[in-house]
mmCIF file of C-alpha atoms in Angstrom:
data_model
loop_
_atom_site.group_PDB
_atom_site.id
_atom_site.type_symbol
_atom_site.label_atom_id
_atom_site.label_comp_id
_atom_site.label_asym_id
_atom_site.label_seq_id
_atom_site.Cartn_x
_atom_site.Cartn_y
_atom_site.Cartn_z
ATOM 1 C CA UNK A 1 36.973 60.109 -29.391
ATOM 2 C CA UNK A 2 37.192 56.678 -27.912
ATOM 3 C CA UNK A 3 40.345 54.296 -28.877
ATOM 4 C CA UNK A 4 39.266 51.314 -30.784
ATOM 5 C CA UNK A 5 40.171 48.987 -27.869
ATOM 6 C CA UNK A 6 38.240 50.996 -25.740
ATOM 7 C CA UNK A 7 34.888 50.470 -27.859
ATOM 8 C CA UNK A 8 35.532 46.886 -27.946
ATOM 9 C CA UNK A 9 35.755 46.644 -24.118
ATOM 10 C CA UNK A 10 39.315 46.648 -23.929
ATOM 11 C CA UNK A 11 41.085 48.800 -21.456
ATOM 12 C CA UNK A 12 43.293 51.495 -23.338
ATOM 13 C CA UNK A 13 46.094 50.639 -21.321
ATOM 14 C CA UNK A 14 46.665 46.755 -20.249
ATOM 15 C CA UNK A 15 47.456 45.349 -16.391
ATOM 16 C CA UNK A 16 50.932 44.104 -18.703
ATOM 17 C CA UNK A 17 51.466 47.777 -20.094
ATOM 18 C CA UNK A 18 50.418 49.682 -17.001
ATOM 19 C CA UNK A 19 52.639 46.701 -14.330
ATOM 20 C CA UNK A 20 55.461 47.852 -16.996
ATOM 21 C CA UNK A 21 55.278 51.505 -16.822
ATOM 22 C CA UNK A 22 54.847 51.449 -12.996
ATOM 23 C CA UNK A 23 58.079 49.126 -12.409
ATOM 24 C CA UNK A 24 60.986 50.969 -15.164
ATOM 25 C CA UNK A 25 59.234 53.981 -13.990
ATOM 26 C CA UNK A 26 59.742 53.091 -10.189
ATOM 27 C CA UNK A 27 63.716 52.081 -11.707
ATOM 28 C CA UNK A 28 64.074 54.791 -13.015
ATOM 29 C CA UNK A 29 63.576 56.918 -10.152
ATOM 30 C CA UNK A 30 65.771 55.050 -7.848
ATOM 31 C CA UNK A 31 68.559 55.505 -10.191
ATOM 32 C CA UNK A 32 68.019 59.099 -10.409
ATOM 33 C CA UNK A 33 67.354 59.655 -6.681
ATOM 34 C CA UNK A 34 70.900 57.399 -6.186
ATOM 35 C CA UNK A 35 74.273 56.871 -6.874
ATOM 36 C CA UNK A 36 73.411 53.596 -9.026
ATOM 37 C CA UNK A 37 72.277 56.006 -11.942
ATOM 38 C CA UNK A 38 75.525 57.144 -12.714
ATOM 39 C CA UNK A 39 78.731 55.419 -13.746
ATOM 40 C CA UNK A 40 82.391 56.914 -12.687
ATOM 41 C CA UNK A 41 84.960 56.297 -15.555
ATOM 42 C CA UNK A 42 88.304 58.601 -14.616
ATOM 43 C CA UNK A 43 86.988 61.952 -14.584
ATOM 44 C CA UNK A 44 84.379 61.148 -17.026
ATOM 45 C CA UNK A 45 80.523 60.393 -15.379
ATOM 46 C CA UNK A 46 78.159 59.069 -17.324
ATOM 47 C CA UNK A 47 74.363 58.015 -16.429
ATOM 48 C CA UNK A 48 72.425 55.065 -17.782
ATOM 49 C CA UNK A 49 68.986 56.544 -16.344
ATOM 50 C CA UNK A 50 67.557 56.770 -19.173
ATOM 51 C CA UNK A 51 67.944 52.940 -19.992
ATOM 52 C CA UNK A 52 64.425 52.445 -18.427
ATOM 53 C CA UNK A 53 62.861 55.180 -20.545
ATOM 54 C CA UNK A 54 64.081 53.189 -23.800
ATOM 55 C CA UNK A 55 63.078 49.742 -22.569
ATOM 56 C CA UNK A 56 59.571 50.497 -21.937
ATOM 57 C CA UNK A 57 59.368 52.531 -25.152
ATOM 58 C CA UNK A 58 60.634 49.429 -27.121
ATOM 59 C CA UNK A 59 58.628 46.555 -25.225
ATOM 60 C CA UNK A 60 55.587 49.028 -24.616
ATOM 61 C CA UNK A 61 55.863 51.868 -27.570
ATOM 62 C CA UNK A 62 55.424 55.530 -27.193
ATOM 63 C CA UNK A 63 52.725 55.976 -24.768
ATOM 64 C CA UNK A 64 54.858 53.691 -22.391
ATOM 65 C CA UNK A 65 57.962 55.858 -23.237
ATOM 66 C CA UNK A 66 56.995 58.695 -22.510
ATOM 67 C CA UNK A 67 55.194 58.018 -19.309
ATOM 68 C CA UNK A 68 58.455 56.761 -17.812
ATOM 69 C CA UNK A 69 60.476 59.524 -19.256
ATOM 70 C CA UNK A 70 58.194 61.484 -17.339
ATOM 71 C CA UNK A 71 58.895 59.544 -14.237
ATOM 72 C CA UNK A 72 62.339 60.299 -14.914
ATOM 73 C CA UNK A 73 62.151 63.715 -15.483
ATOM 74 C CA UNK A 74 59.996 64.897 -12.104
ATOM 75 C CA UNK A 75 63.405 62.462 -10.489
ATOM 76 C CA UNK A 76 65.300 64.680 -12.256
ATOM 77 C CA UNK A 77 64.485 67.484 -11.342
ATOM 78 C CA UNK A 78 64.014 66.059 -7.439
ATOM 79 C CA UNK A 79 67.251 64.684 -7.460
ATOM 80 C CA UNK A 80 68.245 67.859 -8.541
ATOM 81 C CA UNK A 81 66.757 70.619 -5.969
ATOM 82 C CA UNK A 82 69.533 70.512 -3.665
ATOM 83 C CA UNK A 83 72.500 70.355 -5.937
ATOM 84 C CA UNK A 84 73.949 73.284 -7.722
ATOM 85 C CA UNK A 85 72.441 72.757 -10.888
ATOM 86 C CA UNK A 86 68.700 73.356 -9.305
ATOM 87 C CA UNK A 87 68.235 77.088 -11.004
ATOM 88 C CA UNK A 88 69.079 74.917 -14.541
ATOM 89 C CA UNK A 89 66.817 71.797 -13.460
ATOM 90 C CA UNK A 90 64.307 73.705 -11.777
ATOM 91 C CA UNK A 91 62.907 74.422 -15.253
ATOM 92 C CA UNK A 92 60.890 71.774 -17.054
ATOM 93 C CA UNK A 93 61.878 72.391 -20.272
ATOM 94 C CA UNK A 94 65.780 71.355 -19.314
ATOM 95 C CA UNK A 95 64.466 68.281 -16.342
ATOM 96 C CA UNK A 96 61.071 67.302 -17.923
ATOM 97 C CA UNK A 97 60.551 67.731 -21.855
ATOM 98 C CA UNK A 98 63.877 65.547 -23.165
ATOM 99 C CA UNK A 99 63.004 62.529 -20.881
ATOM 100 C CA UNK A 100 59.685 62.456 -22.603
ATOM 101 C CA UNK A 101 61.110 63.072 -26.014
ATOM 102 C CA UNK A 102 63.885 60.137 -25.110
ATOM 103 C CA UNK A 103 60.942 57.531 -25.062
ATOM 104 C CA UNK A 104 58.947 58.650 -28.107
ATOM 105 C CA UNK A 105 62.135 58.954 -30.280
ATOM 106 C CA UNK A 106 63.376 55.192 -29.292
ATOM 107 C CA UNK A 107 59.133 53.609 -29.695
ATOM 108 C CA UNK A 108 59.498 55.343 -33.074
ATOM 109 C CA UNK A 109 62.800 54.360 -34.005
ATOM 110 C CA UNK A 110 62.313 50.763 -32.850
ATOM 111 C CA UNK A 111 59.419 50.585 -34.736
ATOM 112 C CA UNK A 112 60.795 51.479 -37.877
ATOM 113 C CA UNK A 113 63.779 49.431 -37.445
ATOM 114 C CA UNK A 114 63.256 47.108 -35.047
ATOM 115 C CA UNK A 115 66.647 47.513 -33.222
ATOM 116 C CA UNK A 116 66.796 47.836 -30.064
ATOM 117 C CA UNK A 117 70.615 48.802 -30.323
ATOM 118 C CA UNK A 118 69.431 51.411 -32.267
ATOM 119 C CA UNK A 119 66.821 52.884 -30.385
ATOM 120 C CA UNK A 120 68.914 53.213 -27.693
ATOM 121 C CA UNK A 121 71.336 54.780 -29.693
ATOM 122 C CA UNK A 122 68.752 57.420 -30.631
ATOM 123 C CA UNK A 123 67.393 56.761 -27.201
ATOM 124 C CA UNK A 124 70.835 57.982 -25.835
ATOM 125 C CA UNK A 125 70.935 60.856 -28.519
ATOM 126 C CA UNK A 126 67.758 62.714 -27.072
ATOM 127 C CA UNK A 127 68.489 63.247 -23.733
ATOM 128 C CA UNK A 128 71.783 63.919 -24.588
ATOM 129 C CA UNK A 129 71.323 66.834 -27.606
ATOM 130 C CA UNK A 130 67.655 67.335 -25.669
ATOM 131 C CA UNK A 131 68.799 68.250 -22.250
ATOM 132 C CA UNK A 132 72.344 70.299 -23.169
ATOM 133 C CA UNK A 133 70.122 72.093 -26.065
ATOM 134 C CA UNK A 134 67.523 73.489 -23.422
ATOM 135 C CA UNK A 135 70.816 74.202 -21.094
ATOM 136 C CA UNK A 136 71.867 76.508 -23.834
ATOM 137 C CA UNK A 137 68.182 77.870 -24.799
ATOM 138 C CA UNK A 138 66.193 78.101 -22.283
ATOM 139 C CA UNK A 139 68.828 78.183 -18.931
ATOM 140 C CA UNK A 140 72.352 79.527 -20.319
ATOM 141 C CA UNK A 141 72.627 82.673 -17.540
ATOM 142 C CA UNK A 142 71.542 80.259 -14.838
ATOM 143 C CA UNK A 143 74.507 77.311 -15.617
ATOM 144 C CA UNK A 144 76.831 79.841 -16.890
ATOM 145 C CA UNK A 145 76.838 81.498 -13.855
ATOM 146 C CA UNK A 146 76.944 78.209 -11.473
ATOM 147 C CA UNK A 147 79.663 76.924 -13.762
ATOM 148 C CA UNK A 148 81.740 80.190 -13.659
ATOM 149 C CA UNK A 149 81.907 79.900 -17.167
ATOM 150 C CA UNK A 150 81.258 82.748 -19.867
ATOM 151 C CA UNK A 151 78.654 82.857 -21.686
ATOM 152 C CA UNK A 152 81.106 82.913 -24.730
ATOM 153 C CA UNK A 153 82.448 79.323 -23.776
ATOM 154 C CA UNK A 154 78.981 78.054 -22.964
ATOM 155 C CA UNK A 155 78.895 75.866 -26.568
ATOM 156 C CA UNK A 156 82.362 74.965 -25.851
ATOM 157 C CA UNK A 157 81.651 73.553 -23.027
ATOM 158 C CA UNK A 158 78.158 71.822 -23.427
ATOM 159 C CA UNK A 159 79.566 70.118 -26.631
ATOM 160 C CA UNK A 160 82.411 68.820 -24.534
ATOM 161 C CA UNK A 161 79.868 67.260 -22.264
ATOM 162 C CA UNK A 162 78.156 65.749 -25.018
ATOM 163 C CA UNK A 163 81.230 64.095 -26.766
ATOM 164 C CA UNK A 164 82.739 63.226 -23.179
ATOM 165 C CA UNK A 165 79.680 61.627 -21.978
ATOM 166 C CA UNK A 166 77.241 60.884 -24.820
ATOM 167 C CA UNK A 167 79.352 58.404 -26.470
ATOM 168 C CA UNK A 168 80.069 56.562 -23.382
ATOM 169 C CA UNK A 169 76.146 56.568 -22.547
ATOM 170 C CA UNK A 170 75.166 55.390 -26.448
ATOM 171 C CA UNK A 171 77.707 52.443 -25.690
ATOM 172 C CA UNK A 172 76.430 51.431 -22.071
ATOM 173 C CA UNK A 173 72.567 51.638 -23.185
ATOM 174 C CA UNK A 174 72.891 50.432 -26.863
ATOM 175 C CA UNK A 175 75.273 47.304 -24.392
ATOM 176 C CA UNK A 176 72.229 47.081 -21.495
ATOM 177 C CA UNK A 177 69.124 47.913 -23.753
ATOM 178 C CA UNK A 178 70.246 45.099 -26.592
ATOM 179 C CA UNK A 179 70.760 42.816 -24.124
ATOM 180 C CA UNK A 180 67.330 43.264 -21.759
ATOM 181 C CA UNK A 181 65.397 43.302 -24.317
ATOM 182 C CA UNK A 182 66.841 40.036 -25.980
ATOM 183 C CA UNK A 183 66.249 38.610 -22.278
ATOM 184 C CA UNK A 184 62.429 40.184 -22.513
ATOM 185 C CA UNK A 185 61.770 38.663 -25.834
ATOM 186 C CA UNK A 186 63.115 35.320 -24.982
ATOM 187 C CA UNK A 187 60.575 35.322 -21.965
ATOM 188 C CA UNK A 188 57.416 36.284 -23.721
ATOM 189 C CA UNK A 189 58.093 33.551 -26.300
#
C-alpha cells in the first residue's frame, strides 16, 4: 500500500529528510570509525555517537532515526572488527538492533513530549540498557571470556558500565542534543 504522500505525487522521503539522514548518518560514522566519538574523563570513557541518531530522530522522526542508527550500527560493528570486542560486536543483535531502537525510542519520545532533553535522555537510555542487555543475552561467553571475567560477575560488571558511563552520556547528549536542536529550530524559523 502506497503512503498518502506518495499518491499525491509526493516523494515518501523529501531531498530535506533524505540530505538529513545522509549527513548525521555520514557523522555518525566518522565518530565511530574515530577517536572524536568518544570522550576520556579519568578512567571513565564515554561516547556521544549516538547524538546523531537522536537528532535526526527529533528533527526527522522515526524513519530518520532509525536509518542513522543503522548507519551507526554497521560503524559499529566496523569500528569494531579489529578490536577485542569483535566476537561480541560481530553479532547484530549487540552492534546493529539498539542503534536502531535508539532513534525510534527518542522520534517517539519527542513526539509525545516534545523535549529534546528528554529524548536524548531516553535516546541515551537505549543504547545504553539496549547494547549491555544483548552483551548479557545474546554474547555473555564471548565478552566474558575477552574480559576474563566470570560469568558469575558478568551483571556486576555490565551494570557498572552502565552507571559509570550512562549517566555521563545522558548528561553530554541531553547538553549537545538540547542545544543543536534549539540551533536547528532557530534556523528553520
Amino acid at each position: 500500500m502506497k503512503s498518502e504522500a506518495h499518491l499525491k505525487g509526493q516523494p515518501i522521503i523529501s531531498t530535506r529528510r533524505l540530505t538529513t539522514i545522509a549527513l548525521l548518518g555520514a557523522i555518525a560514522a566518522v565518530l565511530s570509525l574515530t577517536p572524536f566519538g568518544y570522550i576520556q574523563m579519568g578512567l571513565i570513557r564515554i561516547t556521544f555517537m549516538h547524538v546523531p541518531v537522536i537528532i535526526a530522530a527529533v528533527i526527522e522522526g522515526p524513519l530518520a532515526g532509525a536509518i542513522v542508527g543503522f548507519i551507526f550500527g554497521i560503524s559499529s560493528l566496523v569500528s569494531n572488527l579489529s578490536g577485542p570486542l569483535a566476537p561480541v560486536f560481530l553479532n547484530p543483535m549487540v552492534s546493529i538492533v539498539p542503534r536502531i531502537l535508539i532513534g525510534l525510542v527518542a522520534a517517539y519520545v519527542y513526539k509525545a513530549t516534545k523535549s529534546a532533553a528528554l529524548s536524548a535522555a531516553a535516546g541515551t537510555v537505549t543504547n545504553t540498557v539496549g547494547v549491555l542487555s544483548m552483551i548479557y543475552f545474546v554474547a555473555a561467553q564471548q565478552f566474558t571470556q575477552i574480559k576474563g571475567i566470570t560469568m558469575g560477575n558478568l551483571g556486576k560488571v555490565l551494570l557498572g558500565t552502565a552507571a559509570s558511563n550512562g549517566i555521563m552520556e545522558a548528561v553530554v547528549a541531553v547538553i549537545l542534543v538540547s542545544a543543536i536542536i534549539k540551533g536547528i529550530n532557530n534556523i528553520r524559523k
